[in-house]
Coordinates of C-alpha atoms in Angstrom, one line a residue:
M1 CA -0.1 0.2 0.1
S2 CA 1.6 4.0 -0.7
S3 CA 2.4 5.5 2.1
R4 CA 1.8 8.9 0.9
R5 CA -0.3 11.2 2.2
N6 CA -2.7 13.1 0.9
P7 CA -0.7 17.0 -0.1
V8 CA -4.2 17.9 -1.8
H9 CA -5.9 17.8 1.7
N10 CA -4.0 20.0 4.0
R11 CA -4.1 23.1 1.8
L12 CA -7.7 23.0 1.7
R13 CA -8.6 26.2 3.7
N14 CA -12.2 25.2 5.5
P15 CA -13.6 27.7 8.3
Y16 CA -15.7 25.1 10.4
R17 CA -14.0 23.7 13.2
Y18 CA -16.1 20.4 13.1
L19 CA -13.0 20.1 9.7
D20 CA -9.7 20.9 11.8
D21 CA -8.0 17.3 11.1
S22 CA -4.8 16.5 9.9
G23 CA -5.4 13.9 7.3
P24 CA -7.9 12.4 5.9
I25 CA -10.6 12.2 8.6
G26 CA -12.0 8.0 9.4
F27 CA -15.5 7.8 10.3
A28 CA -17.5 4.6 12.3
H29 CA -20.2 4.0 10.5
R30 CA -23.2 3.8 12.5
G31 CA -20.3 4.0 14.9
G32 CA -19.5 0.5 13.4
A33 CA -22.8 -1.4 11.6
A34 CA -20.5 -4.0 10.5
D35 CA -20.4 -5.9 14.8
G36 CA -24.3 -6.1 14.3
D37 CA -25.2 -3.0 17.1
E38 CA -25.0 0.1 15.3
N39 CA -25.8 4.1 16.4
T40 CA -26.2 2.1 20.0
T41 CA -23.7 3.6 22.8
A42 CA -22.1 0.1 23.0
A43 CA -21.0 0.6 19.2
F44 CA -19.6 4.2 19.1
Q45 CA -17.2 2.7 22.9
R46 CA -16.2 0.9 20.8
A47 CA -15.5 2.9 17.7
V48 CA -14.3 5.3 19.7
D49 CA -12.0 3.2 21.5
A50 CA -10.4 1.8 18.7
G51 CA -9.3 5.1 17.5
F52 CA -12.1 7.0 15.9
R53 CA -12.2 10.5 16.3
Y54 CA -15.2 10.9 13.5
L55 CA -18.1 9.1 14.3
E56 CA -21.3 8.8 11.8
T57 CA -25.2 8.5 12.8
D58 CA -28.7 9.5 12.1
T59 CA -31.4 11.4 13.3
R60 CA -35.3 11.0 14.2
S61 CA -37.6 11.6 16.6
S62 CA -39.6 10.7 19.4
S63 CA -43.8 11.4 18.8
D64 CA -42.8 13.8 21.7
G65 CA -40.0 15.4 20.2
V66 CA -36.6 13.8 21.5
A67 CA -34.0 13.8 18.9
V68 CA -32.8 9.8 19.3
L69 CA -30.1 7.9 16.9
F70 CA -31.9 5.4 14.3
H71 CA -31.4 5.1 11.0
D72 CA -34.3 3.1 10.1
E73 CA -37.9 4.4 10.0
T74 CA -39.2 1.3 11.6
L75 CA -37.8 -1.1 13.9
E76 CA -38.5 -4.3 11.8
R77 CA -34.8 -4.9 10.6
L78 CA -33.2 -4.9 14.1
T79 CA -36.1 -5.7 15.9
G80 CA -39.1 -7.6 14.4
D81 CA -40.8 -4.3 15.4
R82 CA -43.3 -2.4 12.5
R83 CA -44.2 0.6 14.7
G84 CA -42.3 3.5 13.4
I85 CA -39.7 5.3 15.7
D86 CA -41.7 9.1 15.4
T87 CA -45.3 7.3 16.7
L88 CA -43.3 6.3 19.7
T89 CA -42.5 8.3 22.4
W90 CA -39.2 8.7 23.9
G91 CA -39.9 6.8 27.9
E92 CA -41.4 3.5 24.9
L93 CA -38.0 4.2 23.1
Q94 CA -35.6 3.5 26.3
S95 CA -37.1 0.3 26.8
I96 CA -36.9 -1.2 23.2
R97 CA -33.4 -3.4 23.8
H98 CA -31.0 -5.7 21.4
R99 CA -29.1 -8.4 22.5
G100 CA -30.2 -6.9 25.8
E101 CA -28.6 -3.8 25.9
P102 CA -30.3 -0.6 25.1
L103 CA -31.1 0.2 21.5
I104 CA -31.4 3.8 21.1
P105 CA -29.5 6.2 22.3
R106 CA -31.0 9.8 22.6
L107 CA -28.9 12.6 20.6
D108 CA -28.0 14.9 23.5
E109 CA -27.0 11.6 26.3
V110 CA -24.2 10.9 23.5
L111 CA -22.8 14.1 22.2
A112 CA -22.6 14.5 26.2
A113 CA -21.0 11.2 26.7
W114 CA -18.0 11.9 23.6
P115 CA -17.3 15.7 24.1
T116 CA -14.2 15.5 22.3
T117 CA -16.0 13.4 19.4
R118 CA -16.9 14.1 16.2
F119 CA -20.3 13.7 15.2
N120 CA -21.1 13.8 11.3
I121 CA -25.4 14.1 11.7
D122 CA -27.7 12.7 9.0
T123 CA -31.5 13.6 9.9
K124 CA -33.6 11.3 8.3
T125 CA -37.2 13.7 8.4
D126 CA -38.0 17.0 8.9
A127 CA -39.2 16.3 12.1
A128 CA -36.0 16.2 13.2
V129 CA -34.5 18.8 12.0
L130 CA -35.9 21.4 15.0
P131 CA -34.6 18.6 17.6
T132 CA -31.3 17.8 16.2
L133 CA -30.3 21.2 16.5
E134 CA -31.7 21.9 19.8
A135 CA -29.9 18.6 21.1
L136 CA -26.3 20.1 20.1
S137 CA -27.5 23.8 20.9
A138 CA -28.1 22.4 24.7
T139 CA -24.6 20.0 24.7
R140 CA -22.8 23.3 23.0
A141 CA -21.2 21.4 20.4
V142 CA -22.1 23.2 17.5
D143 CA -18.4 23.5 16.7
R144 CA -17.5 18.8 16.5
V145 CA -20.7 18.5 14.6
L146 CA -21.7 18.3 10.4
V147 CA -25.5 17.8 9.8
S148 CA -25.9 16.7 6.7
S149 CA -29.0 15.0 5.2
F150 CA -30.2 13.2 1.5
S151 CA -33.0 16.5 1.1
D152 CA -31.9 19.9 -0.2
A153 CA -35.0 21.7 0.9
R154 CA -34.3 19.9 5.1
L155 CA -30.5 21.5 4.1
K156 CA -32.1 24.6 3.4
I157 CA -34.1 25.2 6.4
I158 CA -30.7 23.2 8.7
R159 CA -29.1 26.3 7.6
E160 CA -31.3 29.0 8.2
A161 CA -32.1 27.9 11.9
S162 CA -28.4 27.2 13.0
S163 CA -26.0 29.4 13.6
P164 CA -23.7 30.1 10.7
R165 CA -20.7 27.8 12.8
L166 CA -22.5 24.2 12.3
A167 CA -21.0 22.6 9.5
T168 CA -23.6 21.0 6.5
G169 CA -23.3 18.3 4.8
M170 CA -24.9 18.3 0.4
G171 CA -28.4 17.7 -1.1
R172 CA -28.9 15.5 -3.6
H173 CA -29.5 18.2 -5.7
E174 CA -26.7 20.3 -4.7
V175 CA -24.3 17.0 -5.4
T176 CA -25.1 16.3 -8.7
R177 CA -25.0 20.0 -9.3
L178 CA -21.1 19.7 -8.3
W179 CA -20.5 16.4 -10.3
L180 CA -21.8 18.3 -13.8
A181 CA -19.5 21.4 -12.4
S182 CA -16.5 19.0 -12.5
R183 CA -17.2 17.7 -15.5
F184 CA -17.1 21.2 -16.8
R185 CA -14.4 23.3 -14.8
P186 CA -12.4 24.7 -17.1
W187 CA -15.0 27.1 -18.2
S188 CA -16.5 27.7 -14.8
T189 CA -14.6 26.9 -11.5
N190 CA -16.9 28.4 -9.1
L191 CA -19.9 26.3 -10.2
G192 CA -21.5 23.8 -7.6
Y193 CA -20.1 25.7 -5.0
V194 CA -22.7 25.7 -2.2
H195 CA -23.1 28.2 1.0
R196 CA -22.5 26.9 4.3
A197 CA -21.5 23.7 2.7
A198 CA -18.2 22.2 4.6
A199 CA -17.9 18.8 2.4
V200 CA -19.3 16.6 0.0
Q201 CA -19.6 13.3 1.2
V202 CA -20.8 10.5 -1.7
P203 CA -20.5 6.8 -2.5
V204 CA -18.5 6.2 -5.2
F205 CA -21.3 4.9 -7.5
K206 CA -24.4 6.0 -8.3
G207 CA -25.8 2.5 -10.2
R208 CA -23.3 2.2 -12.9
L209 CA -22.5 6.3 -12.6
R210 CA -19.0 6.6 -11.0
V211 CA -19.5 9.7 -8.9
V212 CA -16.0 9.9 -6.7
D213 CA -13.1 10.1 -10.0
E214 CA -10.1 12.5 -10.4
K215 CA -12.8 15.1 -12.3
F216 CA -14.7 15.7 -8.8
I217 CA -12.4 15.3 -6.3
Q218 CA -9.8 18.0 -8.5
H219 CA -13.3 20.2 -8.6
A220 CA -14.4 20.1 -5.5
H221 CA -10.9 21.1 -3.5
Q222 CA -10.4 23.7 -6.6
I223 CA -13.5 25.4 -4.5
D224 CA -12.2 24.0 -0.9
L225 CA -14.9 20.8 -0.3
P226 CA -13.3 18.4 0.9
V227 CA -14.3 14.5 -0.4
H228 CA -15.7 12.2 2.6
V229 CA -16.6 8.8 0.9
W230 CA -19.9 6.5 2.2
T231 CA -19.8 3.6 2.6
I232 CA -16.5 1.7 1.9
D233 CA -15.7 -1.8 3.7
D234 CA -13.4 -3.7 1.5
A235 CA -9.8 -2.3 2.0
G236 CA -8.7 -2.9 -1.7
M237 CA -11.1 0.1 -1.8
M238 CA -9.5 2.5 0.6
T239 CA -6.7 2.9 -0.9
E240 CA -7.6 3.7 -4.2
L241 CA -9.6 6.1 -2.5
L242 CA -7.2 8.1 -0.5
D243 CA -4.6 8.1 -3.5
L244 CA -7.0 9.5 -5.6
G245 CA -6.4 12.4 -3.3
V246 CA -10.3 11.9 -0.4
D247 CA -9.8 13.7 2.6
G248 CA -12.4 10.9 4.4
I249 CA -14.0 7.2 3.8
M250 CA -16.9 6.3 5.9
T251 CA -16.7 2.1 7.2
D252 CA -19.5 -0.8 9.0
Q253 CA -15.8 -2.6 8.7
I254 CA -13.7 -0.2 11.4
D255 CA -11.1 -2.1 11.7
T256 CA -10.3 -2.9 8.8
L257 CA -10.2 1.0 7.4
A258 CA -8.2 0.8 11.0
D259 CA -5.8 -0.8 9.2
V260 CA -5.6 0.6 6.6
Y261 CA -5.3 4.1 8.0
R262 CA -2.2 3.0 10.4
S263 CA -0.6 1.8 7.3
R264 CA -0.4 4.6 5.3
G265 CA 0.8 6.6 8.6
H266 CA -2.9 8.3 9.3
W267 CA -4.1 6.9 12.7
P268 CA -5.5 7.7 15.0
A269 CA -8.1 9.4 12.8

């Protein structure tokens, strides 16, 4: 594997304290979902113990307005229960167990439990926006969080309702415009820029279309936008992406990513 550090990443100018890492970032996706428990305090602790400084997670809202960490719309995949997260109160959600352990934590409690850890938060519903922002404010965590969404409309609400210090990701249409801009970079170097977007977070492929390639990364870096890629579990692909110059990788396989980063001198990440 290559041992070179990414020379482009270190030159990017970015005003957000969330991105103060000096090398490519390693994100534990849902805390490291390959172990079977995801977005739980146990998963987050494993990732932190393994050296991860950045944890990826998802927020939803309970029926009484508490921001909770859970990916799916319902409990069915993990518990067999078909009830929706947003139909249950926090009191009901906190009693749910998976493998004998609490399944669903509160965002504010997790932020307080790991006060120096960075969190990458995907807001899954419009109802989750206000409880998420309230939790960030209550725990004074604005500078160590990036809030994202696939929805451009939801991101617009987040940006308008939050501190200008809060880092945000990019929505589907914003990413599409950035990718198209990377194909026309010689004619319009600032095309694809989005105010308040601190990073672009994308998969390698969208269907058969290759999203993350040299052109895409070069254009994003030209407008000082870090490129984070999800969700990569193969060591060979991790190496290929780092060689291309990506600024972060999200993974379910936290041990694999740690080994690859360690071999390149990027650990802890």
